[in-house]
């Protein structure tokens, strides 16, 4: 052991001996061990909630497009977030809040339900099955093998492609892009109040983000909604009961409504597979990055509590589908709270409690218009584009599969799954035919074969 390590160890032991008996919070969350305190964790939790609370407004809007009753969608979003984040807080002791994933919710609505012409109940059945598959992959260790076998360029391409897909949906919801018989899509009438306010909202969230204002997305949503009320295109609250309600919204319309039998009957292999793959990359990448930022990664790259966090993640997706929402994800917005000093599950516990309190504002959430949440979808898409820097575009056998993955997701609108499949297949065939078979991991052959079988089956 190095001299400075010995000194630090002795210093920590001295502190432990001289410190008073730790509180129950300290014992539960190991605050002293992680060099933090209750005040810091609470502040970090509040910061995280403010930065990611936009999901309460955005997710129900997307789920409503799938036919899920909006009030039930709001309740399911909040309850699923609370349940998942509590698992991360109390079981894994991780400073990470979890909510329905952006991209995964769009995939559910526009690919699974609207794209395949299925009921939302069948879609939830597919989400439930993917959660179970996710759980099995985690406990068996296959999850790690799959992640190791898929090339980094495809992981980055998936993120960029989903980002463009989400942005496309945002532009469509805002009325900035409209359907066109001759050109498929065209520019909408930007002088109309809805598209105009959406554009102003996008500028607002961009500027606020650039100025590092916490809660930029939430502020933008509220500003655009208020502007809509002033212009008379959004119904303004007429009383306190239009803003706050002490009666709990019900999830009875969605609770345990997932149709697992129909999901299996329709043979939604590619959909379930796509859900699982996106969950694998998104969640593990986010968790590793956030844990490293929180100082929870040791010198060997191991993260304390990561195994429990991965288990909690898969259980959260199963629970989310049962409640009526989509697959869960660790939000990168957690980084804002970690930057404030959050290092333990106490931070996540604070976030969960704040999400639970937000259920009181269900009436206000219900009146937020789509053109107020659309700018956030566009911004999320723009931020996901940053992954393109990790793709070696000067190497054609990498660039072409990445390009296929990225471009086909938005251009085959309503089909993240097909974009994903064609990207994987193009990677395998291009590398193979170019004489670079050594660069293909064996897992890629299995995944590619599975996609081919699915295409033949679907035909």
Coordinates of C-alpha atoms in Angstrom, one line a residue:
X1 CA 0.0 0.0 0.0
X2 CA 1.3 3.4 -0.9
X3 CA 2.2 5.9 1.8
X4 CA -0.5 8.4 0.9
X5 CA -3.1 5.5 0.9
X6 CA -1.9 4.5 4.4
X7 CA -2.3 8.1 5.6
X8 CA -5.7 8.4 4.1
X9 CA -6.8 5.1 5.7
X10 CA -5.5 6.2 9.1
X11 CA -7.2 9.6 8.7
X12 CA -10.6 7.9 7.9
X13 CA -10.2 5.6 10.9
X14 CA -9.5 8.6 13.2
X15 CA -12.6 10.4 11.9
X16 CA -14.8 7.3 12.5
X17 CA -13.5 7.0 16.1
X18 CA -13.9 10.7 16.9
X19 CA -17.3 11.1 15.2
X20 CA -20.5 10.6 17.1
X21 CA -22.7 7.6 16.6
X22 CA -24.0 7.7 13.0
X23 CA -27.7 8.4 12.4
X24 CA -29.9 5.7 10.9
X25 CA -29.7 7.6 7.6
X26 CA -25.9 7.4 7.7
X27 CA -26.1 3.7 8.4
X28 CA -28.7 3.0 5.7
X29 CA -27.0 5.1 2.9
X30 CA -23.3 5.0 4.1
X31 CA -23.1 8.8 4.0
X32 CA -19.8 9.1 6.0
X33 CA -18.2 6.3 4.0
X34 CA -19.0 8.1 0.7
X35 CA -18.0 11.5 2.2
X36 CA -21.4 13.2 2.0
X37 CA -24.1 14.3 4.3
X38 CA -27.9 14.6 4.5
X39 CA -28.1 18.3 3.5
X40 CA -25.9 17.6 0.3
X41 CA -28.0 14.6 -0.7
X42 CA -31.3 16.5 -0.3
X43 CA -30.1 19.4 -2.4
X44 CA -28.8 17.0 -5.0
X45 CA -32.2 15.2 -5.0
X46 CA -34.1 18.5 -5.5
X47 CA -31.7 19.4 -8.4
X48 CA -32.2 16.1 -10.1
X49 CA -36.0 16.3 -9.8
X50 CA -36.2 19.8 -11.3
X51 CA -34.0 18.7 -14.3
X52 CA -35.9 15.5 -15.1
X53 CA -39.5 16.3 -14.0
X54 CA -40.3 17.2 -17.7
X55 CA -41.0 13.4 -18.1
X56 CA -44.2 13.9 -16.2
X57 CA -45.5 16.1 -19.0
X58 CA -43.9 14.5 -22.0
X59 CA -44.4 10.7 -21.4
X60 CA -48.2 10.9 -20.9
X61 CA -48.5 12.9 -24.1
X62 CA -46.7 10.2 -26.1
X63 CA -48.6 7.4 -24.4
X64 CA -51.9 9.2 -25.1
X65 CA -51.1 9.0 -28.8
X66 CA -51.1 5.2 -28.4
X67 CA -54.7 5.4 -27.0
X68 CA -53.8 5.1 -23.3
X69 CA -56.1 7.4 -21.2
X70 CA -54.1 10.5 -20.3
X71 CA -54.9 10.6 -16.6
X72 CA -54.0 6.9 -16.2
X73 CA -50.8 7.6 -18.2
X74 CA -49.8 10.4 -15.9
X75 CA -50.4 8.3 -12.8
X76 CA -48.6 5.3 -14.3
X77 CA -45.6 7.5 -15.3
X78 CA -45.3 8.9 -11.8
X79 CA -45.9 5.6 -9.9
X80 CA -43.5 3.6 -12.1
X81 CA -40.9 6.3 -11.6
X82 CA -41.4 6.3 -7.8
X83 CA -41.2 2.5 -7.6
X84 CA -38.1 2.2 -9.8
X85 CA -36.3 5.1 -8.1
X86 CA -37.0 3.6 -4.6
X87 CA -35.5 0.3 -5.7
X88 CA -32.3 2.2 -6.7
X89 CA -32.4 4.2 -3.5
X90 CA -33.2 1.6 -0.9
X91 CA -31.8 -1.6 -2.4
X92 CA -28.9 -0.6 -4.6
X93 CA -28.0 2.6 -2.7
X94 CA -27.3 4.4 -6.0
X95 CA -27.8 8.1 -6.6
X96 CA -29.7 7.4 -9.7
X97 CA -33.4 8.2 -10.5
X98 CA -35.2 6.1 -13.1
X99 CA -38.2 6.9 -15.3
X100 CA -39.8 5.8 -18.5
X101 CA -37.1 6.1 -21.2
X102 CA -37.2 8.8 -23.9
X103 CA -37.0 6.9 -27.1
X104 CA -38.4 3.7 -25.6
X105 CA -41.8 5.5 -25.1
X106 CA -41.7 6.8 -28.6
X107 CA -40.8 3.3 -29.9
X108 CA -43.8 1.9 -27.9
X109 CA -46.3 4.3 -29.3
X110 CA -45.2 4.9 -32.9
X111 CA -43.6 1.6 -33.8
X112 CA -45.3 -1.0 -31.7
X113 CA -48.9 0.3 -31.4
X114 CA -49.5 2.7 -34.3
X115 CA -46.9 1.1 -36.7
X116 CA -48.0 -2.5 -36.2
X117 CA -51.7 -1.6 -35.7
X118 CA -51.8 -3.3 -32.3
X119 CA -53.6 -2.3 -29.2
X120 CA -51.8 -0.5 -26.4
X121 CA -52.5 -3.5 -24.2
X122 CA -50.6 -5.8 -26.6
X123 CA -47.8 -3.2 -26.6
X124 CA -47.6 -3.3 -22.9
X125 CA -47.4 -7.1 -23.1
X126 CA -44.3 -6.7 -25.3
X127 CA -42.8 -4.3 -22.7
X128 CA -43.5 -6.8 -19.9
X129 CA -41.9 -9.7 -21.8
X130 CA -38.8 -7.5 -22.6
X131 CA -38.5 -6.7 -18.9
X132 CA -38.6 -10.5 -18.1
X133 CA -36.0 -11.2 -20.8
X134 CA -33.9 -8.3 -19.5
X135 CA -34.1 -9.8 -16.0
X136 CA -33.0 -13.3 -17.2
X137 CA -30.1 -11.8 -19.2
X138 CA -29.0 -9.9 -16.1
X139 CA -29.1 -12.8 -13.6
X140 CA -27.4 -15.2 -16.0
X141 CA -24.7 -12.9 -17.0
X142 CA -25.6 -13.0 -20.7
X143 CA -26.3 -9.3 -20.6
X144 CA -22.6 -8.6 -20.2
X145 CA -21.7 -10.9 -23.1
X146 CA -24.2 -9.3 -25.5
X147 CA -23.0 -5.8 -24.7
X148 CA -19.3 -6.9 -25.2
X149 CA -20.2 -8.5 -28.5
X150 CA -21.9 -5.5 -30.1
X151 CA -19.5 -3.0 -31.7
X152 CA -19.2 0.5 -30.2
X153 CA -20.1 2.1 -33.5
X154 CA -23.5 0.5 -33.5
X155 CA -24.2 1.4 -29.9
X156 CA -23.4 5.1 -30.8
X157 CA -25.4 4.8 -34.0
X158 CA -28.5 3.5 -32.2
X159 CA -28.4 6.5 -29.8
X160 CA -28.1 8.9 -32.7
X161 CA -30.8 7.2 -34.7
X162 CA -33.3 7.2 -31.8
X163 CA -32.4 10.9 -31.2
X164 CA -33.4 11.8 -34.8
X165 CA -36.5 9.7 -34.5
X166 CA -37.5 11.5 -31.3
X167 CA -36.7 14.9 -32.8
X168 CA -38.9 14.0 -35.9
X169 CA -41.8 13.2 -33.6
X170 CA -41.3 16.5 -31.8
X171 CA -41.3 18.5 -35.1
X172 CA -44.5 16.6 -36.1
X173 CA -46.3 17.2 -32.7
X174 CA -45.4 20.9 -32.9
X175 CA -46.9 21.2 -36.4
X176 CA -43.5 22.3 -37.7
X177 CA -43.4 19.3 -40.1
X178 CA -46.7 18.0 -41.7
X179 CA -47.5 15.2 -44.0
X180 CA -47.4 15.9 -47.7
X181 CA -48.7 13.6 -50.6
X182 CA -46.1 14.7 -53.1
X183 CA -43.0 14.9 -50.8
X184 CA -44.1 12.7 -47.9
X185 CA -43.3 15.6 -45.5
X186 CA -43.4 19.4 -45.7
X187 CA -42.9 22.5 -43.6
X188 CA -46.0 23.4 -41.6
X189 CA -47.5 26.9 -41.3
X190 CA -45.1 28.5 -38.9
X191 CA -47.3 31.6 -38.5
X192 CA -50.0 29.5 -36.7
X193 CA -49.9 29.9 -32.9
X194 CA -49.0 26.2 -32.2
X195 CA -46.0 25.9 -34.4
X196 CA -44.8 29.4 -33.6
X197 CA -45.0 28.8 -29.8
X198 CA -43.2 25.5 -30.2
X199 CA -40.4 27.2 -32.1
X200 CA -40.1 29.8 -29.3
X201 CA -40.1 27.0 -26.8
X202 CA -37.3 25.3 -28.6
X203 CA -35.3 28.5 -28.6
X204 CA -36.1 29.0 -24.9
X205 CA -35.0 25.5 -23.8
X206 CA -31.8 25.8 -25.9
X207 CA -30.8 29.1 -24.5
X208 CA -31.6 28.1 -20.9
X209 CA -29.6 24.9 -21.4
X210 CA -26.7 26.8 -22.8
X211 CA -26.8 29.1 -19.8
X212 CA -26.8 26.0 -17.5
X213 CA -30.2 27.0 -15.9
X214 CA -31.5 24.0 -13.9
X215 CA -34.9 22.8 -14.9
X216 CA -34.6 24.3 -18.5
X217 CA -37.0 21.8 -19.9
X218 CA -39.6 22.3 -17.2
X219 CA -39.3 26.1 -17.5
X220 CA -39.8 26.0 -21.2
X221 CA -42.9 23.8 -21.0
X222 CA -44.5 26.1 -18.4
X223 CA -43.6 29.3 -20.4
X224 CA -45.1 27.9 -23.7
X225 CA -48.2 26.7 -21.9
X226 CA -48.7 30.1 -20.2
X227 CA -48.2 31.8 -23.6
X228 CA -50.8 29.5 -25.1
X229 CA -53.3 30.4 -22.3
X230 CA -52.7 34.1 -22.9
X231 CA -53.4 33.7 -26.6
X232 CA -56.5 31.7 -25.8
X233 CA -55.4 28.4 -27.6
X234 CA -55.0 26.6 -24.3
X235 CA -57.7 26.5 -21.6
X236 CA -56.4 28.4 -18.6
X237 CA -57.1 27.0 -15.1
X238 CA -60.3 28.5 -13.7
X239 CA -59.8 27.5 -10.0
X240 CA -57.3 26.0 -7.6
X241 CA -58.8 22.6 -8.3
X242 CA -57.7 23.0 -12.0
X243 CA -54.1 23.1 -10.7
X244 CA -54.0 21.0 -7.6
X245 CA -56.1 18.0 -6.6
X246 CA -55.9 15.9 -3.4
X247 CA -57.8 13.0 -5.0
X248 CA -55.3 10.4 -6.3
X249 CA -55.5 9.8 -10.1
X250 CA -56.4 6.2 -10.8
X251 CA -54.4 3.7 -12.8
X252 CA -57.3 1.2 -12.8
X253 CA -57.7 1.7 -16.6
X254 CA -54.1 0.5 -17.2
X255 CA -53.1 -1.6 -14.2
X256 CA -52.4 -5.2 -15.2
X257 CA -53.9 -4.5 -18.6
X258 CA -50.8 -5.8 -20.5
X259 CA -51.9 -8.5 -23.0
X260 CA -49.0 -10.9 -22.9
X261 CA -50.9 -13.6 -24.8
X262 CA -51.5 -11.3 -27.7
X263 CA -47.9 -10.1 -27.7
X264 CA -46.8 -13.7 -28.0
X265 CA -49.5 -14.6 -30.5
X266 CA -48.4 -11.8 -32.9
X267 CA -44.8 -13.0 -32.7
X268 CA -43.4 -9.6 -31.8
X269 CA -39.9 -11.0 -31.7
X270 CA -38.2 -8.1 -33.3
X271 CA -40.0 -5.6 -31.2
X272 CA -39.2 -7.4 -27.9
X273 CA -35.6 -7.9 -29.1
X274 CA -35.4 -4.2 -30.0
X275 CA -36.8 -3.1 -26.7
X276 CA -34.2 -5.3 -24.9
X277 CA -31.3 -4.1 -27.0
X278 CA -32.0 -0.4 -26.5
X279 CA -32.5 -1.0 -22.8
X280 CA -29.2 -2.9 -22.6
X281 CA -27.1 -0.1 -24.1
X282 CA -28.9 2.9 -22.8
X283 CA -29.2 1.9 -19.2
X284 CA -25.8 0.3 -18.7
X285 CA -24.0 3.2 -20.4
X286 CA -25.9 5.8 -18.3
X287 CA -25.3 3.9 -15.1
X288 CA -21.6 3.5 -15.7
X289 CA -21.2 7.1 -16.6
X290 CA -23.2 8.4 -13.7
X291 CA -21.5 6.1 -11.2
X292 CA -18.1 7.1 -12.3
X293 CA -19.1 10.8 -12.0
X294 CA -20.3 10.1 -8.4
X295 CA -17.0 8.5 -7.5
X296 CA -18.4 5.1 -7.0
X297 CA -16.0 3.3 -9.4
X298 CA -12.9 1.8 -7.9
X299 CA -9.4 1.6 -9.5
X300 CA -10.3 -1.7 -11.2
X301 CA -13.4 -0.2 -12.8
X302 CA -15.8 -2.0 -10.5
X303 CA -18.9 -0.2 -9.3
X304 CA -20.4 -1.0 -5.9
X305 CA -24.1 -1.8 -6.2
X306 CA -24.1 -2.0 -10.0
X307 CA -25.4 -5.6 -10.0
X308 CA -28.3 -4.7 -7.8
X309 CA -29.0 -1.6 -9.9
X310 CA -29.1 -3.7 -13.1
X311 CA -31.5 -6.1 -11.4
X312 CA -33.6 -3.2 -10.1
X313 CA -33.7 -1.8 -13.6
X314 CA -35.2 -5.0 -15.1
X315 CA -37.7 -5.4 -12.3
X316 CA -38.7 -1.7 -12.8
X317 CA -39.6 -2.4 -16.5
X318 CA -41.8 -5.3 -15.5
X319 CA -43.5 -3.2 -12.9
X320 CA -43.9 -0.3 -15.3
X321 CA -45.6 -2.4 -17.9
X322 CA -48.0 -3.7 -15.2
X323 CA -48.9 -0.2 -14.2
X324 CA -49.4 1.0 -17.8
X325 CA -46.2 2.7 -18.8
X326 CA -43.1 1.8 -20.8
X327 CA -39.6 0.5 -20.3
X328 CA -37.5 2.3 -17.7
X329 CA -34.2 4.1 -18.1
X330 CA -31.6 5.8 -15.9
X331 CA -31.7 9.5 -16.8
X332 CA -28.6 11.4 -17.7
X333 CA -30.1 14.3 -15.9
X334 CA -29.0 12.6 -12.7
X335 CA -25.6 14.2 -13.5
X336 CA -27.0 17.6 -12.4
X337 CA -27.7 16.2 -8.9
X338 CA -24.4 14.3 -8.8
X339 CA -22.6 17.5 -9.6
X340 CA -24.2 19.0 -6.5
X341 CA -22.5 16.3 -4.4
X342 CA -25.1 13.4 -4.5
X343 CA -23.4 10.1 -4.0
X344 CA -25.9 7.8 -2.3
X345 CA -29.4 6.4 -2.5
X346 CA -30.7 9.2 -0.3
X347 CA -30.5 11.5 -3.3
X348 CA -32.7 9.0 -5.2
X349 CA -35.0 8.7 -2.3
X350 CA -35.6 12.5 -2.3
X351 CA -36.3 12.4 -6.1
X352 CA -38.8 9.6 -5.6
X353 CA -40.6 11.5 -2.8
X354 CA -40.8 14.7 -5.0
X355 CA -42.3 12.7 -7.9
X356 CA -44.8 11.2 -5.5
X357 CA -45.8 14.8 -4.4
X358 CA -46.2 15.8 -8.0
X359 CA -49.2 13.6 -8.3
X360 CA -51.1 16.4 -6.6
X361 CA -50.7 18.5 -9.8
X362 CA -52.3 16.0 -12.1
X363 CA -55.0 18.5 -13.2
X364 CA -52.3 21.0 -14.3
X365 CA -50.3 18.3 -16.1
X366 CA -53.5 17.2 -18.0
X367 CA -53.9 20.6 -19.7
X368 CA -50.3 21.0 -20.9
X369 CA -50.6 21.0 -24.8
X370 CA -48.5 18.9 -27.2
X371 CA -46.8 22.0 -28.7
X372 CA -45.4 22.8 -25.2
X373 CA -43.8 19.4 -24.8
X374 CA -42.7 19.0 -28.4
X375 CA -39.6 21.3 -28.1
X376 CA -38.3 19.0 -25.3
X377 CA -38.4 16.0 -27.7
X378 CA -36.5 18.1 -30.3
X379 CA -33.9 19.1 -27.7
X380 CA -33.5 15.5 -26.5
X381 CA -32.9 14.4 -30.1
X382 CA -30.3 17.2 -30.5
X383 CA -28.4 16.1 -27.4
X384 CA -28.4 12.4 -28.5
X385 CA -26.8 13.5 -31.7
X386 CA -23.5 14.1 -29.8
X387 CA -22.8 10.3 -29.9
X388 CA -22.0 10.7 -33.6
X389 CA -18.5 11.9 -32.7
X390 CA -17.7 8.3 -31.6
X391 CA -18.3 6.9 -35.1
X392 CA -15.2 6.6 -37.3
X393 CA -16.7 8.0 -40.5
X394 CA -13.4 7.7 -42.4
X395 CA -13.7 3.8 -42.2
X396 CA -16.4 2.8 -44.7
X397 CA -17.1 -0.6 -43.2
X398 CA -18.0 1.2 -40.0
X399 CA -19.6 4.3 -41.5
X400 CA -22.1 2.6 -43.8
X401 CA -23.7 0.3 -41.1
X402 CA -23.8 3.3 -38.8
X403 CA -25.4 5.4 -41.5
X404 CA -28.0 2.7 -42.2
X405 CA -28.9 2.4 -38.5
X406 CA -29.1 6.2 -38.1
X407 CA -31.0 7.2 -41.2
X408 CA -33.5 4.3 -41.4
X409 CA -34.9 4.9 -37.9
X410 CA -36.5 8.3 -38.8
X411 CA -37.0 7.6 -42.5
X412 CA -38.9 4.4 -41.8
X413 CA -40.9 6.5 -39.4
X414 CA -42.7 4.3 -36.9
X415 CA -39.9 1.7 -37.1
X416 CA -36.9 1.9 -34.8
X417 CA -36.9 -1.9 -34.9
X418 CA -36.4 -2.1 -38.6
X419 CA -33.7 0.5 -38.5
X420 CA -31.9 -1.4 -35.8
X421 CA -32.2 -4.7 -37.7
X422 CA -31.0 -3.3 -41.0
X423 CA -28.1 -1.6 -39.2
X424 CA -27.0 -4.8 -37.6
X425 CA -27.4 -6.8 -40.8
X426 CA -25.4 -4.3 -42.9
X427 CA -22.6 -4.4 -40.3
X428 CA -22.3 -8.1 -40.4
X429 CA -22.5 -8.5 -44.2
X430 CA -20.3 -5.5 -45.1
X431 CA -17.5 -6.7 -42.7
X432 CA -17.8 -10.3 -43.9
X433 CA -17.8 -9.5 -47.6
X434 CA -15.0 -6.9 -47.2
X435 CA -12.8 -9.7 -45.8
X436 CA -12.8 -8.4 -42.2
X437 CA -14.6 -11.2 -40.5
X438 CA -12.1 -11.1 -37.6
X439 CA -13.8 -7.9 -36.5
X440 CA -17.2 -9.5 -36.1
X441 CA -17.9 -10.9 -32.6
X442 CA -19.7 -14.3 -32.6
X443 CA -22.7 -12.7 -30.9
X444 CA -23.3 -10.5 -34.0
X445 CA -23.9 -13.6 -36.2
X446 CA -26.5 -14.9 -33.7
X447 CA -28.3 -11.5 -33.6
X448 CA -28.1 -11.1 -37.4
X449 CA -29.5 -14.6 -37.9
X450 CA -32.3 -13.8 -35.5
X451 CA -33.2 -10.7 -37.5
X452 CA -33.2 -12.6 -40.8
X453 CA -35.5 -15.3 -39.4
X454 CA -37.8 -12.6 -38.1
X455 CA -38.0 -10.8 -41.5
X456 CA -38.7 -14.2 -43.3
X457 CA -41.3 -15.0 -40.7
X458 CA -43.0 -11.6 -41.1
X459 CA -43.1 -12.0 -44.9

